[in-house]
Short mmCIF file of C-alpha atoms and ligand atoms in Angstrom, two decimals:
data_model
loop_
_atom_site.label_atom_id
_atom_site.label_comp_id
_atom_site.label_asym_id
_atom_site.label_seq_id
_atom_site.Cartn_x
_atom_site.Cartn_y
_atom_site.Cartn_z
CA MET X 289 97.06 128.10 100.26
CA LYS X 290 93.87 126.13 99.75
CA ASN X 291 91.85 124.63 102.59
CA LEU X 292 93.44 121.29 103.35
CA LYS X 293 90.56 119.84 105.35
CA GLY X 294 88.07 117.35 103.99
CA ILE X 295 88.09 114.37 101.67
CA PHE X 296 91.31 113.69 99.75
CA SER X 297 91.78 110.80 97.39
CA ALA X 298 95.13 109.09 97.59
CA LEU X 299 95.69 109.26 93.86
CA LEU X 300 96.07 106.02 91.90
CA VAL X 301 98.40 106.04 88.91
CA SER X 302 97.63 104.33 85.62
CA PHE X 303 100.52 102.30 84.21
CA ASN X 304 100.87 100.68 80.80
CA GLU X 305 101.52 96.97 80.59
CA ASP X 306 105.29 97.64 80.27
CA GLY X 307 105.23 99.62 83.54
CA SER X 308 105.47 103.11 82.01
CA ILE X 309 103.08 105.86 83.14
CA ASN X 310 99.84 106.08 81.14
CA GLU X 311 99.37 109.85 81.09
CA LYS X 312 95.94 109.78 79.47
CA GLY X 313 94.73 107.26 82.03
CA LEU X 314 96.22 109.23 84.92
CA ARG X 315 94.43 112.36 83.73
CA GLN X 316 91.17 110.42 83.54
CA ILE X 317 91.59 109.17 87.12
CA ILE X 318 92.16 112.76 88.27
CA ARG X 319 89.08 113.98 86.39
CA HIS X 320 86.99 111.15 87.84
CA ASN X 321 88.04 112.22 91.34
CA ILE X 322 87.27 115.88 90.75
CA ASP X 323 84.11 115.60 88.64
CA LYS X 324 82.44 112.44 89.99
CA MET X 325 83.84 111.83 93.47
CA LYS X 326 83.82 115.58 94.22
CA VAL X 327 86.89 115.32 96.42
CA ASP X 328 88.32 118.34 98.18
CA GLY X 329 91.82 117.42 97.13
CA LEU X 330 94.33 114.84 96.01
CA TYR X 331 97.25 113.26 97.84
CA VAL X 332 99.75 112.61 95.07
CA GLY X 333 102.69 110.22 95.33
CA GLY X 334 101.54 108.15 98.28
CA SER X 335 101.37 104.42 98.85
CA THR X 336 98.32 104.29 96.60
CA GLY X 337 100.31 105.98 93.83
CA GLU X 338 102.70 102.99 94.00
CA ASN X 339 105.27 105.71 94.63
CA PHE X 340 107.96 103.68 96.36
CA MET X 341 108.43 101.55 93.24
CA LEU X 342 109.06 104.53 90.92
CA SER X 343 112.07 106.50 89.73
CA THR X 344 112.61 110.14 90.67
CA ALA X 345 111.81 111.21 87.10
CA GLU X 346 108.54 109.27 87.18
CA LYS X 347 107.55 110.77 90.53
CA LYS X 348 108.13 114.25 89.08
CA GLU X 349 106.15 113.41 85.97
CA ILE X 350 103.17 112.38 88.10
CA PHE X 351 103.35 115.61 90.14
CA ARG X 352 103.46 117.61 86.91
CA ILE X 353 100.54 115.81 85.28
CA ALA X 354 98.39 115.99 88.41
CA LYS X 355 98.91 119.74 88.78
CA ASP X 356 98.39 120.33 85.07
CA GLU X 357 95.09 118.41 85.10
CA ALA X 358 93.72 119.65 88.42
CA LYS X 359 94.94 123.25 88.00
CA ASP X 360 93.53 125.20 90.94
CA GLN X 361 90.24 123.28 91.16
CA ILE X 362 91.14 121.37 94.31
CA ALA X 363 93.87 121.26 96.95
CA LEU X 364 96.99 119.23 96.16
CA ILE X 365 99.40 117.53 98.55
CA ALA X 366 102.65 116.03 97.25
CA GLN X 367 104.11 113.06 99.11
CA VAL X 368 107.86 113.43 98.62
CA GLY X 369 109.23 111.25 101.41
CA SER X 370 112.00 108.83 100.62
CA VAL X 371 114.78 106.99 102.43
CA ASN X 372 116.96 109.05 100.07
CA LEU X 373 116.74 112.46 101.73
CA GLN X 374 118.31 114.18 98.73
CA GLU X 375 115.57 112.76 96.54
CA ALA X 376 112.93 113.94 99.01
CA VAL X 377 114.37 117.47 98.88
CA GLU X 378 114.56 117.43 95.08
CA LEU X 379 110.94 116.25 94.79
CA GLY X 380 109.86 118.75 97.43
CA LYS X 381 111.43 121.65 95.54
CA TYR X 382 109.82 120.47 92.32
CA ALA X 383 106.32 120.11 93.80
CA THR X 384 106.67 123.46 95.56
CA GLU X 385 107.55 125.19 92.28
CA LEU X 386 104.52 123.54 90.68
CA GLY X 387 102.34 125.15 93.34
CA TYR X 388 101.40 122.21 95.56
CA ASP X 389 99.60 123.45 98.69
CA SER X 390 101.61 121.25 101.02
CA LEU X 391 104.22 118.55 101.01
CA SER X 392 103.93 115.34 102.96
CA ALA X 393 106.69 112.88 103.75
CA VAL X 394 106.53 109.33 104.97
CA THR X 395 108.61 108.67 108.07
CA PRO X 396 111.99 107.38 106.81
CA PHE X 397 111.85 103.60 106.86
CA TYR X 398 113.90 100.41 106.40
CA TYR X 399 116.78 101.42 108.70
CA LYS X 400 115.98 101.94 112.37
CA PHE X 401 116.43 105.70 112.33
CA THR X 402 116.63 107.44 115.71
CA PHE X 403 114.10 110.12 116.52
CA PRO X 404 116.66 112.96 116.12
CA GLU X 405 117.39 111.56 112.65
CA ILE X 406 113.69 111.56 111.82
CA LYS X 407 113.29 115.12 113.09
CA ASN X 408 116.30 116.25 111.05
CA TYR X 409 114.76 114.65 107.95
CA TYR X 410 111.58 116.73 108.27
CA ASP X 411 113.40 119.93 109.22
CA THR X 412 115.73 119.53 106.23
CA ILE X 413 112.94 119.04 103.68
CA ILE X 414 111.11 122.07 105.10
CA ALA X 415 114.22 124.28 105.21
CA GLU X 416 115.14 123.39 101.64
CA THR X 417 111.66 123.86 100.17
CA GLY X 418 109.97 126.45 102.39
CA ASN X 419 106.69 124.56 101.93
CA ASN X 420 104.22 123.19 104.49
CA MET X 421 104.66 119.62 105.65
CA ILE X 422 102.33 116.83 106.71
CA VAL X 423 103.92 113.90 108.51
CA TYR X 424 102.87 110.62 106.87
CA SER X 425 102.66 108.05 109.64
CA ILE X 426 101.90 104.51 108.51
CA PRO X 427 103.47 102.19 111.11
CA PHE X 428 102.08 98.96 109.66
CA LEU X 429 104.17 99.43 106.51
CA THR X 430 107.16 101.39 107.87
CA GLY X 431 107.51 99.92 111.37
CA VAL X 432 108.02 103.50 112.59
CA ASN X 433 105.96 104.58 115.60
CA ILE X 434 106.01 108.22 116.75
CA GLY X 435 104.72 108.97 120.25
CA VAL X 436 102.82 111.95 121.60
CA GLU X 437 105.89 113.79 122.94
CA GLN X 438 107.80 113.14 119.74
CA PHE X 439 104.98 114.68 117.69
CA GLY X 440 105.37 117.71 119.96
CA GLU X 441 109.07 117.85 119.06
CA LEU X 442 108.28 117.66 115.34
CA TYR X 443 105.53 120.28 115.71
CA LYS X 444 108.09 122.79 117.04
CA ASN X 445 108.74 123.37 113.36
CA PRO X 446 105.86 125.75 112.52
CA LYS X 447 105.67 124.50 108.93
CA ILE X 448 104.40 121.09 110.05
CA LEU X 449 100.63 121.25 109.76
CA GLY X 450 99.83 117.84 111.19
CA VAL X 451 99.79 114.14 110.41
CA LYS X 452 98.27 111.71 107.97
CA PHE X 453 97.42 109.05 110.49
CA THR X 454 97.21 105.62 108.86
CA ALA X 455 96.83 103.55 111.99
CA GLY X 456 94.11 102.05 114.13
CA ASP X 457 95.54 103.39 117.38
CA PHE X 458 92.64 105.57 118.48
CA TYR X 459 94.13 106.16 121.91
CA LEU X 460 97.14 107.83 120.27
CA LEU X 461 94.83 109.74 117.93
CA GLU X 462 92.81 111.05 120.86
CA ARG X 463 95.98 112.02 122.78
CA LEU X 464 97.31 113.90 119.74
CA LYS X 465 94.05 115.80 119.26
CA LYS X 466 94.03 116.76 122.95
CA ALA X 467 97.70 117.71 123.12
CA TYR X 468 97.92 119.59 119.82
CA PRO X 469 94.45 120.98 119.02
CA ASN X 470 95.87 123.39 116.44
CA HIS X 471 97.48 120.65 114.40
CA LEU X 472 95.49 118.79 111.80
CA VAL X 473 94.94 115.06 111.53
CA TRP X 474 93.93 113.27 108.35
CA ALA X 475 92.56 109.75 108.82
CA GLY X 476 94.34 107.20 106.66
CA PHE X 477 92.27 104.04 107.03
CA ASP X 478 89.05 104.40 105.06
CA GLU X 479 87.47 101.45 106.87
CA MET X 480 87.91 103.25 110.24
CA MET X 481 86.48 106.62 109.32
CA VAL X 482 83.67 106.71 111.89
CA PRO X 483 85.96 106.27 114.91
CA ALA X 484 88.52 108.68 113.43
CA ALA X 485 85.93 111.33 112.60
CA SER X 486 84.24 110.94 115.98
CA LEU X 487 87.58 111.87 117.58
CA GLY X 488 87.63 115.03 115.48
CA VAL X 489 90.00 114.41 112.61
CA ASP X 490 90.08 117.28 110.14
CA GLY X 491 90.13 115.25 106.98
CA ALA X 492 90.72 111.87 105.45
CA ILE X 493 93.10 110.64 102.77
CA GLY X 494 92.21 107.33 101.19
CA SER X 495 92.72 105.00 98.27
CA THR X 496 89.14 103.78 98.15
CA PHE X 497 87.83 107.34 97.72
CA ASN X 498 88.88 107.01 94.05
CA VAL X 499 85.73 104.90 93.64
CA ASN X 500 83.83 105.39 96.92
CA GLY X 501 84.41 109.09 97.56
CA VAL X 502 80.76 110.02 97.80
CA ARG X 503 80.06 107.52 100.59
CA ALA X 504 83.28 108.57 102.33
CA ARG X 505 82.06 112.16 102.46
CA GLN X 506 78.70 111.00 103.82
CA ILE X 507 80.39 109.08 106.63
CA PHE X 508 82.64 112.02 107.44
CA GLU X 509 79.89 114.62 107.46
CA LEU X 510 77.32 112.47 109.28
CA THR X 511 79.85 111.75 112.01
CA GLN X 512 80.79 115.42 112.30
CA ALA X 513 77.09 116.24 112.62
CA GLY X 514 76.74 113.72 115.47
CA LYS X 515 74.54 111.38 113.45
CA LEU X 516 76.53 108.34 114.47
CA LYS X 517 73.94 105.69 113.73
CA ASP X 518 73.49 106.90 110.16
CA ALA X 519 77.25 107.21 109.74
CA VAL X 520 77.78 103.63 110.88
CA GLU X 521 75.17 102.42 108.36
CA VAL X 522 77.19 103.96 105.52
CA GLN X 523 80.41 102.64 107.05
CA HIS X 524 78.94 99.12 107.01
CA VAL X 525 78.22 99.30 103.28
CA THR X 526 81.62 100.90 102.66
CA ASN X 527 83.40 98.19 104.63
CA ASP X 528 81.63 95.41 102.73
CA LEU X 529 83.15 97.02 99.64
CA ILE X 530 86.59 97.56 101.23
CA GLU X 531 86.68 94.00 102.57
CA GLY X 532 86.07 92.74 99.03
CA ILE X 533 88.70 95.08 97.59
CA LEU X 534 91.35 94.08 100.14
CA ALA X 535 90.71 90.36 99.63
CA ASN X 536 90.98 90.74 95.84
CA GLY X 537 94.11 92.95 95.66
CA LEU X 538 93.87 96.57 96.79
CA TYR X 539 95.08 98.88 94.00
CA LEU X 540 94.45 96.40 91.22
CA THR X 541 90.80 96.02 92.20
CA ILE X 542 90.20 99.76 92.54
CA LYS X 543 91.70 100.17 89.07
CA GLU X 544 89.40 97.50 87.63
CA ILE X 545 86.39 99.19 89.22
CA LEU X 546 87.48 102.46 87.58
CA LYS X 547 87.85 100.73 84.21
CA LEU X 548 84.26 99.52 84.43
CA GLN X 549 83.32 103.21 84.49
CA GLY X 550 85.34 104.03 81.37
CA VAL X 551 88.42 105.31 83.21
CA GLU X 552 91.65 104.00 81.68
CA ALA X 553 93.14 103.07 85.06
CA GLY X 554 95.67 100.66 83.59
CA TYR X 555 97.95 98.17 85.26
CA CYS X 556 99.88 98.11 88.51
CA ARG X 557 103.62 98.38 88.79
CA GLU X 558 105.81 95.35 89.42
CA PRO X 559 106.89 93.89 91.77
CA MET X 560 103.17 94.20 92.51
CA THR X 561 101.05 91.95 90.33
CA ALA X 562 100.49 94.14 87.29
CA LYS X 563 97.50 92.47 85.69
CA ALA X 564 94.33 91.04 87.17
CA THR X 565 93.48 87.37 86.65
CA ASP X 566 90.08 86.41 85.27
CA ALA X 567 88.96 85.57 88.80
CA GLN X 568 90.08 88.98 90.08
CA LEU X 569 88.31 90.68 87.18
CA ALA X 570 85.11 88.80 87.94
CA LYS X 571 85.29 89.80 91.61
CA ALA X 572 85.93 93.45 90.71
CA LYS X 573 82.91 93.38 88.43
CA GLU X 574 80.79 91.91 91.21
CA LEU X 575 81.90 94.65 93.63
CA PHE X 576 81.22 97.31 91.02
CA GLU X 577 77.72 95.99 90.31
CA LYS X 578 76.87 95.73 93.99
CA PHE X 579 78.40 98.90 95.43
CA ILE X 580 79.24 101.43 92.75
CA LYS X 581 76.90 101.20 89.78
O1 MN9 A 642 96.46 106.13 102.28
C1 MN9 A 642 95.52 104.03 102.24
N1 MN9 A 642 96.61 103.22 102.68
C2 MN9 A 642 97.25 102.39 101.87
C3 MN9 A 642 95.71 105.40 102.76
O2 MN9 A 642 96.94 102.21 100.73
C4 MN9 A 642 98.42 101.66 102.46
C5 MN9 A 642 94.15 103.57 102.72
O3 MN9 A 642 93.22 104.31 101.98
C6 MN9 A 642 93.92 102.08 102.52
O4 MN9 A 642 94.26 101.71 101.21
C7 MN9 A 642 92.45 101.70 102.75
C8 MN9 A 642 92.27 100.19 102.67
O5 MN9 A 642 92.87 99.56 103.78
O6 MN9 A 642 92.02 102.18 103.96
#
């Protein structure tokens, strides 16, 4: 298994105007991440990959293309979580056969699942695939909150490596790091990397790293080295960019910024707005000129 620490882009997927996967564009996004952003790895099939709007066949196709393009150059994590546990298992088996270094699964959402149901979900995916697992906790989208003791229950399964922590609850993050020092934490909010890294997270997984990966690494490494003032300076610039991206449409704007660099990043997938308006394009260009070029 590859080292799973460090800077991981949450991989964007390029779609054609009709919603189908643009394989050439997807490969270009992967190359951009490896060659230009110099990421340590990719998190494939996450929120940023517009995963929860895709069919099982499409999710598999993206796992296949990502592995085929990245080969063994970087670490690869496959997000296979789904409210359909059978789908999660099927995707997990597929990604494991492809050679993904770890699986990750979002906490099951929509229904108010009990904690034993959530634990059974993770244990089942692991038992069926034999792969490593990273819990994907993103309470602001799922409504699912897992507490310190509950993480301890999940971590009784030795295949669970840790958590992708997409939350701003730094008290919980600190408690997790103290209680389970041998489990890894990946920070999930790019705009909060300094506080996350100062509490000792092991890595970060983010959408904006697709275009801002170099600054993200600077923030991470400066914070780890105790150079907080310098890290905050880079975080300020980064957050001016992220604020602009969020206000303009998250994935759509990152895709437009990629296109301005010759990467065929394509459209988004409906029901998300697929195509940028002229005003959104103009804003993306402004952000590119100011922060990326
Ligand atoms: O995976 C990403 N979360 C979502 C992490 O896209 C929901 C983050 O990278 C955010 O996109 C980013 C902007 O808020 O921090």
